Amino acid sequence: MRIDIISFILLCICCSTYSQDKPVYFYDINGLPISKELYINIRKERKEKSSVWPLVFENDTCYINTFFRRKNYGRLTETDFKKLNAFLNNSNTKPKSNYTIIQYHPGRDRCNGGKFYGNRYEKKYLKKLKKNYSFNNYWIHKKDTTIKFKNGRVLWQLDKNRIVEKLFFKYHYPCSSFVIINNETKNYIAIFGEYGDYTVVKTLEKFSEI
């Protein structure tokens, strides 16, 4: 799996070159500290289609090696829902659509460069979904001056105050992520990490049945 290869490369880098400058810490899926050996063993024992994925990232003081659940459910508070809607639509009125889809670009990484590849950037699947579901789709990106988010294939919108990031994508999940929100119940489902158009379609179909 592409994302697993990426995180393995990052792990090797963190544990060799950069570990001389910053300490490297390892945590399990629940955020509890574990040894490097146990972390590596857990990674090896993961099944190919596991719902738990490895995550490697850097903060100001150290490198973190941990795991995350690819699928995450939650519910927005009324305050957060209004804040999000005001940002997306520049309006305080309730969205008329049943669902809100946010496809999020986390900034440059090993599978996110200056060009946008992948069928998730095509609009055919969104048009097909429109026949059966009422939703608005938004392309949101984190501020990254190394990437030119030109309004071409998709209409990019900058996450100015990191509203989307803080609500749904607190870490840099590689290769983009997306979230679907039920505008009536405020419930949401977020899919972290690499995905394609098929994943968006199936996630909305299943989420609508809940």
PDB file of C-alpha atoms in Angstrom, residues 14-200:
ATOM      1  CA  CYS A  14      13.350   9.831  11.611  1.00  0.00           C
ATOM      2  CA  CYS A  15      15.256   7.019  13.250  1.00  0.00           C
ATOM      3  CA  SER A  16      18.531   7.820  11.533  1.00  0.00           C
ATOM      4  CA  THR A  17      19.404  11.236  10.150  1.00  0.00           C
ATOM      5  CA  TYR A  18      17.021  13.538  11.994  1.00  0.00           C
ATOM      6  CA  SER A  19      16.916  11.703  15.295  1.00  0.00           C
ATOM      7  CA  GLN A  20      20.262  13.333  16.078  1.00  0.00           C
ATOM      8  CA  ASP A  21      18.525  16.717  16.234  1.00  0.00           C
ATOM      9  CA  LYS A  22      15.180  15.780  17.770  1.00  0.00           C
ATOM     10  CA  PRO A  23      14.068  12.823  19.893  1.00  0.00           C
ATOM     11  CA  VAL A  24      11.821  10.175  18.327  1.00  0.00           C
ATOM     12  CA  TYR A  25       8.811   8.849  20.240  1.00  0.00           C
ATOM     13  CA  PHE A  26       6.554   5.872  19.575  1.00  0.00           C
ATOM     14  CA  TYR A  27       2.895   5.473  20.565  1.00  0.00           C
ATOM     15  CA  ASP A  28       0.176   2.874  20.075  1.00  0.00           C
ATOM     16  CA  ILE A  29      -3.312   3.516  18.638  1.00  0.00           C
ATOM     17  CA  ASN A  30      -4.512   4.779  22.037  1.00  0.00           C
ATOM     18  CA  GLY A  31      -1.690   7.293  22.403  1.00  0.00           C
ATOM     19  CA  LEU A  32       0.218   5.265  24.987  1.00  0.00           C
ATOM     20  CA  PRO A  33       4.049   5.256  24.805  1.00  0.00           C
ATOM     21  CA  ILE A  34       5.606   2.067  23.436  1.00  0.00           C
ATOM     22  CA  SER A  35       9.102   0.956  22.460  1.00  0.00           C
ATOM     23  CA  LYS A  36      10.486   1.238  18.952  1.00  0.00           C
ATOM     24  CA  GLU A  37      10.635  -2.555  18.752  1.00  0.00           C
ATOM     25  CA  LEU A  38       6.961  -2.951  19.664  1.00  0.00           C
ATOM     26  CA  TYR A  39       5.979  -0.231  17.208  1.00  0.00           C
ATOM     27  CA  ILE A  40       7.789  -2.022  14.376  1.00  0.00           C
ATOM     28  CA  ASN A  41       6.227  -5.362  15.346  1.00  0.00           C
ATOM     29  CA  ILE A  42       2.731  -3.863  15.316  1.00  0.00           C
ATOM     30  CA  ARG A  43       3.398  -2.464  11.858  1.00  0.00           C
ATOM     31  CA  LYS A  44       4.577  -5.843  10.588  1.00  0.00           C
ATOM     32  CA  GLU A  45       1.516  -7.627  11.973  1.00  0.00           C
ATOM     33  CA  ARG A  46      -0.939  -5.248  10.324  1.00  0.00           C
ATOM     34  CA  LYS A  47      -3.093  -6.811   7.641  1.00  0.00           C
ATOM     35  CA  GLU A  48      -2.942  -5.312   4.163  1.00  0.00           C
ATOM     36  CA  LYS A  49      -6.475  -3.875   4.387  1.00  0.00           C
ATOM     37  CA  SER A  50      -6.276  -2.945   8.045  1.00  0.00           C
ATOM     38  CA  SER A  51      -8.426  -0.088   9.353  1.00  0.00           C
ATOM     39  CA  VAL A  52      -5.442   1.063  11.431  1.00  0.00           C
ATOM     40  CA  TRP A  53      -2.658   2.869   9.567  1.00  0.00           C
ATOM     41  CA  PRO A  54       0.782   4.109  10.646  1.00  0.00           C
ATOM     42  CA  LEU A  55       1.397   7.827  10.989  1.00  0.00           C
ATOM     43  CA  VAL A  56       4.748   9.615  11.196  1.00  0.00           C
ATOM     44  CA  PHE A  57       4.957  13.354  11.730  1.00  0.00           C
ATOM     45  CA  GLU A  58       7.166  16.078  13.149  1.00  0.00           C
ATOM     46  CA  ASN A  59       6.380  18.885  15.570  1.00  0.00           C
ATOM     47  CA  ASP A  60       8.570  21.655  16.975  1.00  0.00           C
ATOM     48  CA  THR A  61      10.341  19.435  19.483  1.00  0.00           C
ATOM     49  CA  CYS A  62      10.302  15.827  18.256  1.00  0.00           C
ATOM     50  CA  TYR A  63       9.261  13.161  15.769  1.00  0.00           C
ATOM     51  CA  ILE A  64       6.153  11.095  16.471  1.00  0.00           C
ATOM     52  CA  ASN A  65       5.547   7.556  15.211  1.00  0.00           C
ATOM     53  CA  THR A  66       2.051   6.324  15.953  1.00  0.00           C
ATOM     54  CA  PHE A  67      -1.081   4.799  14.401  1.00  0.00           C
ATOM     55  CA  PHE A  68      -4.477   6.163  13.449  1.00  0.00           C
ATOM     56  CA  ARG A  69      -7.864   4.723  12.625  1.00  0.00           C
ATOM     57  CA  ARG A  70      -8.586   5.428   8.983  1.00  0.00           C
ATOM     58  CA  LYS A  71     -12.309   5.878   9.607  1.00  0.00           C
ATOM     59  CA  ASN A  72     -13.513   8.281  12.279  1.00  0.00           C
ATOM     60  CA  TYR A  73     -17.062   9.128  13.379  1.00  0.00           C
ATOM     61  CA  GLY A  74     -18.090  12.208  15.321  1.00  0.00           C
ATOM     62  CA  ARG A  75     -20.668  14.925  15.835  1.00  0.00           C
ATOM     63  CA  LEU A  76     -20.222  18.674  15.568  1.00  0.00           C
ATOM     64  CA  THR A  77     -21.512  20.985  18.252  1.00  0.00           C
ATOM     65  CA  GLU A  78     -23.999  23.620  17.147  1.00  0.00           C
ATOM     66  CA  THR A  79     -21.298  26.270  17.576  1.00  0.00           C
ATOM     67  CA  ASP A  80     -18.733  24.398  15.465  1.00  0.00           C
ATOM     68  CA  PHE A  81     -21.337  23.602  12.814  1.00  0.00           C
ATOM     69  CA  LYS A  82     -22.270  27.268  12.459  1.00  0.00           C
ATOM     70  CA  LYS A  83     -18.612  28.291  12.385  1.00  0.00           C
ATOM     71  CA  LEU A  84     -17.885  25.760   9.639  1.00  0.00           C
ATOM     72  CA  ASN A  85     -20.913  26.776   7.600  1.00  0.00           C
ATOM     73  CA  ALA A  86     -20.019  30.456   7.896  1.00  0.00           C
ATOM     74  CA  PHE A  87     -16.542  29.683   6.553  1.00  0.00           C
ATOM     75  CA  LEU A  88     -17.661  27.439   3.694  1.00  0.00           C
ATOM     76  CA  ASN A  89     -20.624  29.469   2.505  1.00  0.00           C
ATOM     77  CA  ASN A  90     -19.985  32.892   3.979  1.00  0.00           C
ATOM     78  CA  SER A  91     -23.432  32.623   5.500  1.00  0.00           C
ATOM     79  CA  ASN A  92     -25.084  31.985   8.858  1.00  0.00           C
ATOM     80  CA  THR A  93     -28.109  30.297   7.325  1.00  0.00           C
ATOM     81  CA  LYS A  94     -28.488  26.526   7.487  1.00  0.00           C
ATOM     82  CA  PRO A  95     -27.255  24.682   4.363  1.00  0.00           C
ATOM     83  CA  LYS A  96     -30.075  23.672   2.023  1.00  0.00           C
ATOM     84  CA  SER A  97     -28.343  20.440   1.041  1.00  0.00           C
ATOM     85  CA  ASN A  98     -28.550  17.286   3.156  1.00  0.00           C
ATOM     86  CA  TYR A  99     -24.807  16.666   3.220  1.00  0.00           C
ATOM     87  CA  THR A 100     -21.545  18.569   3.091  1.00  0.00           C
ATOM     88  CA  ILE A 101     -18.472  16.909   1.571  1.00  0.00           C
ATOM     89  CA  ILE A 102     -15.065  18.436   2.281  1.00  0.00           C
ATOM     90  CA  GLN A 103     -12.048  17.097   0.386  1.00  0.00           C
ATOM     91  CA  TYR A 104      -8.943  18.315   2.184  1.00  0.00           C
ATOM     92  CA  HIS A 105      -5.404  18.826   0.885  1.00  0.00           C
ATOM     93  CA  PRO A 106      -2.913  18.770   3.811  1.00  0.00           C
ATOM     94  CA  GLY A 107      -0.051  20.435   1.960  1.00  0.00           C
ATOM     95  CA  ARG A 108       3.067  19.069   0.345  1.00  0.00           C
ATOM     96  CA  ASP A 109       4.195  15.560   1.218  1.00  0.00           C
ATOM     97  CA  ARG A 110       5.634  12.572  -0.616  1.00  0.00           C
ATOM     98  CA  CYS A 111       2.468  12.009  -2.647  1.00  0.00           C
ATOM     99  CA  ASN A 112       1.290  15.625  -2.838  1.00  0.00           C
ATOM    100  CA  GLY A 113       3.345  17.816  -5.110  1.00  0.00           C
ATOM    101  CA  GLY A 114       2.494  20.777  -7.267  1.00  0.00           C
ATOM    102  CA  LYS A 115       0.240  18.795  -9.611  1.00  0.00           C
ATOM    103  CA  PHE A 116      -3.069  17.167  -8.798  1.00  0.00           C
ATOM    104  CA  TYR A 117      -3.460  13.586  -9.929  1.00  0.00           C
ATOM    105  CA  GLY A 118      -6.095  10.986  -9.106  1.00  0.00           C
ATOM    106  CA  ASN A 119      -9.705  10.312 -10.033  1.00  0.00           C
ATOM    107  CA  ARG A 120     -10.936  12.155  -6.939  1.00  0.00           C
ATOM    108  CA  TYR A 121     -10.249  15.378  -8.861  1.00  0.00           C
ATOM    109  CA  GLU A 122     -12.601  14.327 -11.657  1.00  0.00           C
ATOM    110  CA  LYS A 123     -16.182  15.593 -11.481  1.00  0.00           C
ATOM    111  CA  LYS A 124     -18.037  12.702 -13.127  1.00  0.00           C
ATOM    112  CA  TYR A 125     -18.556  10.771  -9.900  1.00  0.00           C
ATOM    113  CA  LEU A 126     -19.847  13.893  -8.149  1.00  0.00           C
ATOM    114  CA  LYS A 127     -22.376  14.465 -10.931  1.00  0.00           C
ATOM    115  CA  LYS A 128     -23.582  10.865 -10.598  1.00  0.00           C
ATOM    116  CA  LEU A 129     -23.927  11.240  -6.837  1.00  0.00           C
ATOM    117  CA  LYS A 130     -26.013  14.389  -7.358  1.00  0.00           C
ATOM    118  CA  LYS A 131     -28.700  12.247  -8.983  1.00  0.00           C
ATOM    119  CA  ASN A 132     -29.379  10.444  -5.706  1.00  0.00           C
ATOM    120  CA  TYR A 133     -28.054  12.715  -2.961  1.00  0.00           C
ATOM    121  CA  SER A 134     -28.341  16.362  -2.012  1.00  0.00           C
ATOM    122  CA  PHE A 135     -24.883  17.677  -1.115  1.00  0.00           C
ATOM    123  CA  ASN A 136     -22.333  20.419  -1.611  1.00  0.00           C
ATOM    124  CA  ASN A 137     -18.703  19.513  -2.254  1.00  0.00           C
ATOM    125  CA  TYR A 138     -15.796  21.733  -1.191  1.00  0.00           C
ATOM    126  CA  TRP A 139     -12.102  21.537  -2.015  1.00  0.00           C
ATOM    127  CA  ILE A 140     -10.201  22.917   0.971  1.00  0.00           C
ATOM    128  CA  HIS A 141      -6.435  23.185   1.277  1.00  0.00           C
ATOM    129  CA  LYS A 142      -4.016  23.984   4.045  1.00  0.00           C
ATOM    130  CA  LYS A 143      -1.809  27.014   3.464  1.00  0.00           C
ATOM    131  CA  ASP A 144       1.326  25.930   1.609  1.00  0.00           C
ATOM    132  CA  THR A 145       3.301  28.512  -0.344  1.00  0.00           C
ATOM    133  CA  THR A 146       5.202  25.772  -2.204  1.00  0.00           C
ATOM    134  CA  ILE A 147       2.047  24.671  -4.054  1.00  0.00           C
ATOM    135  CA  LYS A 148       0.035  26.743  -6.513  1.00  0.00           C
ATOM    136  CA  PHE A 149      -3.624  26.018  -5.900  1.00  0.00           C
ATOM    137  CA  LYS A 150      -4.931  27.434  -9.149  1.00  0.00           C
ATOM    138  CA  ASN A 151      -8.648  27.375  -9.817  1.00  0.00           C
ATOM    139  CA  GLY A 152      -8.673  24.976 -12.731  1.00  0.00           C
ATOM    140  CA  ARG A 153      -9.880  21.404 -12.441  1.00  0.00           C
ATOM    141  CA  VAL A 154     -11.320  22.143  -9.004  1.00  0.00           C
ATOM    142  CA  LEU A 155     -12.177  25.311  -7.104  1.00  0.00           C
ATOM    143  CA  TRP A 156      -9.734  25.447  -4.208  1.00  0.00           C
ATOM    144  CA  GLN A 157     -10.528  27.339  -1.023  1.00  0.00           C
ATOM    145  CA  LEU A 158      -7.861  28.205   1.555  1.00  0.00           C
ATOM    146  CA  ASP A 159      -8.493  27.042   5.112  1.00  0.00           C
ATOM    147  CA  LYS A 160      -7.657  30.558   6.323  1.00  0.00           C
ATOM    148  CA  ASN A 161      -8.070  30.146  10.059  1.00  0.00           C
ATOM    149  CA  ARG A 162      -7.456  26.382  10.007  1.00  0.00           C
ATOM    150  CA  ILE A 163     -11.113  25.787  10.843  1.00  0.00           C
ATOM    151  CA  VAL A 164     -11.377  22.565   8.833  1.00  0.00           C
ATOM    152  CA  GLU A 165      -7.982  21.360  10.014  1.00  0.00           C
ATOM    153  CA  LYS A 166      -8.796  21.892  13.700  1.00  0.00           C
ATOM    154  CA  LEU A 167     -12.231  20.279  13.465  1.00  0.00           C
ATOM    155  CA  PHE A 168     -11.349  17.175  11.467  1.00  0.00           C
ATOM    156  CA  PHE A 169      -7.698  16.831  10.423  1.00  0.00           C
ATOM    157  CA  LYS A 170      -5.515  17.595  13.427  1.00  0.00           C
ATOM    158  CA  TYR A 171      -2.573  15.677  11.960  1.00  0.00           C
ATOM    159  CA  HIS A 172      -1.030  15.604   8.496  1.00  0.00           C
ATOM    160  CA  TYR A 173      -2.581  12.439   7.113  1.00  0.00           C
ATOM    161  CA  PRO A 174      -0.663  11.690   3.893  1.00  0.00           C
ATOM    162  CA  CYS A 175      -2.208  12.044   0.450  1.00  0.00           C
ATOM    163  CA  SER A 176      -5.351  14.009   1.404  1.00  0.00           C
ATOM    164  CA  SER A 177      -8.471  13.137   3.416  1.00  0.00           C
ATOM    165  CA  PHE A 178     -12.182  13.876   3.297  1.00  0.00           C
ATOM    166  CA  VAL A 179     -15.160  14.264   5.601  1.00  0.00           C
ATOM    167  CA  ILE A 180     -18.913  13.966   5.018  1.00  0.00           C
ATOM    168  CA  ILE A 181     -21.275  15.841   7.334  1.00  0.00           C
ATOM    169  CA  ASN A 182     -24.998  15.277   7.797  1.00  0.00           C
ATOM    170  CA  ASN A 183     -26.346  18.831   7.878  1.00  0.00           C
ATOM    171  CA  GLU A 184     -29.428  17.782   9.827  1.00  0.00           C
ATOM    172  CA  THR A 185     -27.916  15.695  12.630  1.00  0.00           C
ATOM    173  CA  LYS A 186     -24.423  17.290  12.588  1.00  0.00           C
ATOM    174  CA  ASN A 187     -22.945  13.767  12.579  1.00  0.00           C
ATOM    175  CA  TYR A 188     -19.919  13.200  10.377  1.00  0.00           C
ATOM    176  CA  ILE A 189     -17.597  10.530   9.059  1.00  0.00           C
ATOM    177  CA  ALA A 190     -13.977  11.322   8.183  1.00  0.00           C
ATOM    178  CA  ILE A 191     -11.683   9.160   6.071  1.00  0.00           C
ATOM    179  CA  PHE A 192      -8.004   9.842   6.727  1.00  0.00           C
ATOM    180  CA  GLY A 193      -5.285   9.213   4.156  1.00  0.00           C
ATOM    181  CA  GLU A 194      -5.146   8.326   0.478  1.00  0.00           C
ATOM    182  CA  TYR A 195      -8.477   7.725  -1.262  1.00  0.00           C
ATOM    183  CA  GLY A 196     -10.153   7.730  -4.667  1.00  0.00           C
ATOM    184  CA  ASP A 197     -13.556   8.631  -6.065  1.00  0.00           C
ATOM    185  CA  TYR A 198     -14.909   5.145  -5.285  1.00  0.00           C
ATOM    186  CA  THR A 199     -14.249   5.672  -1.573  1.00  0.00           C
ATOM    187  CA  VAL A 200     -16.181   8.957  -1.582  1.00  0.00           C
TER     188      VAL A 200
END
